[in-house]
Short mmCIF file of C-alpha atoms in Angstrom, two decimals:
data_model
loop_
_atom_site.label_atom_id
_atom_site.label_comp_id
_atom_site.label_asym_id
_atom_site.label_seq_id
_atom_site.Cartn_x
_atom_site.Cartn_y
_atom_site.Cartn_z
CA MET A 1 23.48 -9.63 -7.93
CA SER A 2 21.28 -6.92 -6.54
CA THR A 3 22.69 -4.13 -4.42
CA ALA A 4 20.35 -5.36 -1.60
CA SER A 5 21.73 -9.14 -1.69
CA THR A 6 25.31 -7.71 -1.09
CA ILE A 7 24.26 -5.97 2.16
CA ASP A 8 24.62 -8.06 5.58
CA PRO A 9 21.36 -7.64 7.36
CA ALA A 10 23.33 -7.59 10.68
CA THR A 11 24.53 -3.91 9.88
CA LEU A 12 20.99 -2.85 9.72
CA SER A 13 19.67 -2.53 13.03
CA LEU A 14 17.52 -0.11 15.08
CA PRO A 15 19.16 0.83 18.16
CA GLU A 16 17.00 0.88 21.46
CA ASP A 17 15.37 4.44 21.96
CA ALA A 18 16.56 5.31 18.59
CA SER A 19 16.28 9.14 17.90
CA LEU A 20 14.05 10.55 15.36
CA PHE A 21 17.05 11.37 13.70
CA THR A 22 18.30 7.70 13.48
CA ARG A 23 14.91 6.16 12.52
CA LEU A 24 14.81 8.56 9.34
CA ARG A 25 18.29 8.21 8.34
CA LEU A 26 17.73 4.29 8.52
CA SER A 27 14.54 4.52 6.69
CA LEU A 28 15.96 6.41 3.83
CA ARG A 29 18.57 3.81 3.51
CA LEU A 30 15.75 0.74 3.46
CA LEU A 31 13.79 2.90 1.13
CA LYS A 32 16.85 2.32 -1.36
CA LEU A 33 17.26 -1.22 -0.49
CA ILE A 34 14.02 -2.30 -0.83
CA LYS A 35 13.03 -0.93 -4.20
CA GLY A 36 12.77 -3.90 -6.31
CA ASP A 37 12.73 -6.58 -3.32
CA GLU A 38 9.53 -5.25 -1.63
CA GLY A 39 8.92 -8.87 -0.31
CA ASN A 40 12.09 -8.98 1.50
CA PRO A 41 10.95 -9.80 5.35
CA VAL A 42 14.49 -8.12 6.92
CA TYR A 43 14.13 -4.77 5.27
CA GLY A 44 10.32 -4.68 5.25
CA GLN A 45 9.88 -5.69 9.01
CA LEU A 46 12.85 -3.21 9.88
CA LEU A 47 11.08 -0.16 8.13
CA ASN A 48 7.97 -0.94 10.02
CA ALA A 49 9.59 -0.71 13.14
CA CYS A 50 11.50 2.46 12.12
CA LEU A 51 8.36 4.66 11.10
CA ASP A 52 5.37 2.58 11.62
CA GLY A 53 5.46 0.56 14.83
CA ASN A 54 3.22 2.78 16.85
CA VAL A 55 0.67 3.25 13.98
CA TYR A 56 0.46 -0.26 13.58
CA ALA A 57 -0.22 -0.88 17.04
CA SER A 58 -2.95 1.61 17.32
CA LEU A 59 -4.32 0.49 14.19
CA ALA A 60 -4.70 -3.12 15.76
CA ARG A 61 -6.43 -1.76 18.80
CA GLU A 62 -9.13 0.28 16.57
CA LEU A 63 -9.44 -3.05 14.44
CA ARG A 64 -9.72 -5.38 17.22
CA ARG A 65 -13.52 -3.67 17.46
CA SER A 66 -14.22 -5.38 13.63
CA GLU A 67 -15.76 -8.52 13.71
CA ALA A 68 -14.55 -9.02 10.05
CA TRP A 69 -11.01 -8.19 11.67
CA ARG A 70 -11.43 -10.56 14.23
CA SER A 71 -12.31 -13.21 11.61
CA MET A 72 -9.24 -12.39 9.75
CA LEU A 73 -6.99 -12.55 12.62
CA SER A 74 -8.22 -16.23 12.84
CA ALA A 75 -7.81 -16.96 9.25
CA HIS A 76 -4.84 -14.89 8.26
CA PRO A 77 -6.47 -14.17 4.57
CA SER A 78 -3.52 -13.96 2.13
CA LEU A 79 -3.20 -12.20 -1.01
CA GLN A 80 0.48 -13.44 -1.72
CA ALA A 81 1.59 -14.68 -5.29
CA ALA A 82 1.11 -18.30 -3.99
CA ASP A 83 -2.30 -17.92 -2.89
CA LEU A 84 -3.65 -16.32 -5.84
CA ASP A 85 -5.08 -18.07 -9.06
CA LEU A 86 -4.81 -14.91 -11.75
CA ASP A 87 -5.63 -17.30 -14.74
CA ALA A 88 -9.07 -17.96 -12.88
CA LEU A 89 -9.28 -14.60 -11.95
CA ALA A 90 -8.82 -13.45 -15.56
CA ARG A 91 -11.63 -15.67 -16.50
CA LEU A 92 -14.37 -13.89 -14.45
CA PRO A 93 -16.60 -11.22 -16.22
CA GLU A 94 -15.41 -7.93 -17.35
CA GLY A 95 -15.41 -5.50 -14.86
CA THR A 96 -15.46 -7.53 -11.60
CA LEU A 97 -12.71 -7.20 -9.23
CA GLY A 98 -11.27 -10.47 -9.95
CA GLN A 99 -11.01 -9.73 -13.74
CA ALA A 100 -9.65 -6.38 -13.07
CA TYR A 101 -6.86 -7.28 -10.62
CA ALA A 102 -5.49 -9.98 -12.86
CA ARG A 103 -5.79 -7.60 -15.72
CA TYR A 104 -3.58 -5.03 -13.60
CA TYR A 105 -0.87 -7.50 -13.38
CA ARG A 106 -0.81 -8.77 -16.89
CA ASP A 107 -0.98 -5.03 -18.41
CA ASN A 108 2.04 -3.81 -15.71
CA LYS A 109 3.90 -7.01 -16.18
CA ILE A 110 4.18 -7.74 -12.82
CA SER A 111 3.78 -10.19 -9.93
CA PRO A 112 1.64 -10.32 -7.02
CA PHE A 113 3.57 -9.44 -3.38
CA ALA A 114 5.37 -12.47 -1.86
CA THR A 115 7.16 -12.39 1.45
CA THR A 116 8.46 -14.89 3.96
CA LEU A 117 7.76 -12.83 6.86
CA GLU A 118 6.67 -14.83 9.89
CA ILE A 119 3.23 -13.45 11.42
CA ARG A 120 3.91 -13.60 15.16
CA SER A 121 1.41 -10.47 16.14
CA ASP A 122 -1.61 -8.34 15.04
CA VAL A 123 0.99 -5.90 14.10
CA ASP A 124 2.83 -8.07 11.77
CA PHE A 125 -0.21 -9.01 10.30
CA ILE A 126 -1.43 -5.62 9.59
CA ALA A 127 2.08 -4.78 8.05
CA LYS A 128 1.53 -7.63 5.65
CA ARG A 129 -1.97 -7.12 4.78
CA TYR A 130 -1.21 -3.40 4.29
CA ARG A 131 1.61 -4.49 1.66
CA GLU A 132 -0.63 -6.96 -0.10
CA THR A 133 -3.50 -4.82 -0.52
CA HIS A 134 -1.35 -1.83 -2.25
CA ASP A 135 -2.21 -3.35 -5.93
CA LEU A 136 -5.82 -3.60 -4.91
CA LEU A 137 -5.83 -0.26 -4.22
CA HIS A 138 -4.48 0.80 -7.52
CA VAL A 139 -7.36 -0.94 -9.15
CA LEU A 140 -9.94 0.51 -6.68
CA THR A 141 -8.67 4.19 -6.71
CA GLY A 142 -8.02 4.39 -10.22
CA TYR A 143 -4.42 5.75 -9.26
CA GLY A 144 -1.92 4.51 -12.23
CA THR A 145 1.51 3.05 -11.89
CA ASP A 146 3.43 5.46 -12.97
CA VAL A 147 5.22 7.90 -10.70
CA MET A 148 2.31 10.38 -10.23
CA GLY A 149 0.06 7.57 -9.70
CA GLU A 150 2.32 5.96 -6.94
CA MET A 151 2.63 9.27 -5.37
CA GLU A 152 -1.37 9.61 -5.17
CA LEU A 153 -1.54 6.27 -3.74
CA GLN A 154 0.90 6.96 -1.13
CA ALA A 155 -1.17 10.36 -0.38
CA TYR A 156 -4.11 8.05 -0.34
CA ALA A 157 -2.44 5.61 2.31
CA LEU A 158 -1.41 8.67 4.45
CA GLY A 159 -4.86 10.23 4.82
CA ASN A 160 -6.30 6.75 5.16
CA LEU A 161 -4.41 5.08 7.53
CA GLY A 162 -2.04 7.59 8.68
CA ILE A 163 1.20 5.63 7.78
CA ARG A 164 4.41 7.48 8.27
CA THR A 165 6.46 5.49 5.62
CA ALA A 166 3.72 6.57 2.75
CA LEU A 167 4.77 10.32 4.15
CA LEU A 168 8.45 9.52 4.03
CA ILE A 169 7.94 8.42 0.31
CA LEU A 170 6.03 11.46 -0.41
CA VAL A 171 8.37 13.83 0.80
CA VAL A 172 11.22 11.99 -0.97
CA GLY A 173 9.24 11.86 -4.33
CA THR A 174 8.22 15.40 -3.93
CA LEU A 175 11.69 16.59 -3.45
CA GLY A 176 12.36 14.84 -6.74
CA GLN A 177 9.79 16.12 -8.43
CA LEU A 178 10.65 19.72 -7.47
CA LYS A 179 14.23 19.11 -8.76
CA GLY A 180 13.15 17.62 -11.98
CA ARG A 181 9.36 16.79 -13.05
CA GLN A 182 10.04 13.25 -12.08
CA ALA A 183 6.20 12.60 -12.13
CA GLY A 184 5.72 13.79 -15.84
CA VAL A 185 3.83 16.80 -14.75
CA GLY A 186 4.11 20.37 -13.60
CA SER A 187 4.94 21.07 -9.94
CA SER A 188 1.69 22.70 -9.30
CA GLU A 189 -0.63 20.18 -10.86
CA TYR A 190 1.41 17.46 -9.06
CA LEU A 191 1.03 19.16 -5.85
CA ARG A 192 -2.85 19.68 -6.40
CA ARG A 193 -3.31 15.86 -7.18
CA VAL A 194 -1.17 14.69 -4.33
CA ARG A 195 -3.64 16.90 -1.95
CA ALA A 196 -6.53 15.67 -3.46
CA ALA A 197 -5.80 12.14 -3.05
CA TYR A 198 -4.48 12.53 0.45
CA ARG A 199 -8.23 14.10 1.25
CA ARG A 200 -9.64 11.52 -0.73
CA GLY A 201 -8.09 8.87 1.69
CA ARG A 202 -8.90 10.91 4.70
CA ALA A 203 -12.43 10.65 3.52
CA SER A 204 -12.82 7.09 2.76
CA PRO A 205 -13.44 4.27 5.09
CA GLN A 206 -10.62 2.05 6.13
CA PHE A 207 -10.05 -1.02 4.03
CA LEU A 208 -7.92 -3.07 6.20
CA ASP A 209 -10.72 -5.38 7.56
CA PHE A 210 -12.03 -5.71 4.00
CA TRP A 211 -12.23 -9.72 2.71
CA PHE A 212 -11.28 -8.69 -0.77
CA GLU A 213 -11.10 -12.45 -1.53
CA HIS A 214 -14.66 -12.90 -0.82
CA HIS A 215 -15.59 -10.17 -3.59
CA TRP A 216 -13.87 -11.18 -6.68
CA GLU A 217 -16.93 -11.47 -8.68
CA THR A 218 -18.08 -8.06 -7.38
CA PRO A 219 -18.02 -5.12 -9.90
CA VAL A 220 -15.14 -2.66 -9.21
CA THR A 221 -17.68 0.02 -9.53
CA THR A 222 -19.56 -1.00 -6.76
CA LEU A 223 -16.59 -1.85 -4.22
CA ARG A 224 -15.11 1.78 -5.25
CA ALA A 225 -18.12 3.23 -4.14
CA ARG A 226 -18.18 1.16 -0.96
CA LEU A 227 -14.48 1.53 -0.12
CA CYS A 228 -13.43 4.78 -1.64
CA ALA A 229 -14.80 8.59 -1.31
CA PRO A 230 -15.74 10.27 -4.55
CA ALA A 231 -12.69 11.74 -6.62
CA ASN A 232 -13.03 15.45 -6.90
CA GLY A 233 -11.23 18.18 -8.98
CA SER A 234 -7.83 17.20 -10.48
CA ASP A 235 -8.16 13.63 -8.50
CA ARG A 236 -11.35 12.94 -10.38
CA GLU A 237 -9.77 13.91 -13.76
CA ALA A 238 -6.66 11.60 -13.15
CA ALA A 239 -8.76 8.62 -12.00
CA HIS A 240 -11.10 8.94 -14.76
CA THR A 241 -8.24 8.66 -17.55
CA ARG A 242 -7.47 5.63 -16.07
CA ASP A 243 -10.82 3.66 -15.74
#
């Protein structure tokens, strides 16, 4: 039995008008609980409320100006495990998004995101869509699934969308790196690559209103040029080694 399953969700609650300290303390606890249980709707929704409720609300207002996003809100497209046919995607031509996406799951021996979270608002849909597109961003940006690659992707998301959960993960990860080289690289290289990924995210267009589902047959290189700013410096070198 996992640690997460032994904890009563009722013991995890965000008090009204909670202080920043309370939000951070609860967020750190939730990060430990959600590891390996990323689709848990209780922990995920509470983590969003702790740190990113205002961020998602601001994104919702901004995205409402996008015709593609308004269509998404009507259709609620999904990239969850139950809605993907990875075998069919794997049969697409080499280099297409669908083929690369299916290969990503096969090579990393992982499964697509799944959650039972009920979509009750624009903010809920943004939170769900952001988490669902995490693996697609690995494919598009070229950042790996090792510790270094995950930190780069969190930095990219922070720069691109201002996600505070990404900032918290980066802070925790960086402290671990400074203590024991958890990313497998030296601290100076780690910091250089994280900064480069953050700058790349800031320079890239937002991706939340992009219908990835309509582009399975589009080459990854085409979508990368459209959705991601060029990698540069240490960021370019790291991404190219994983292409």
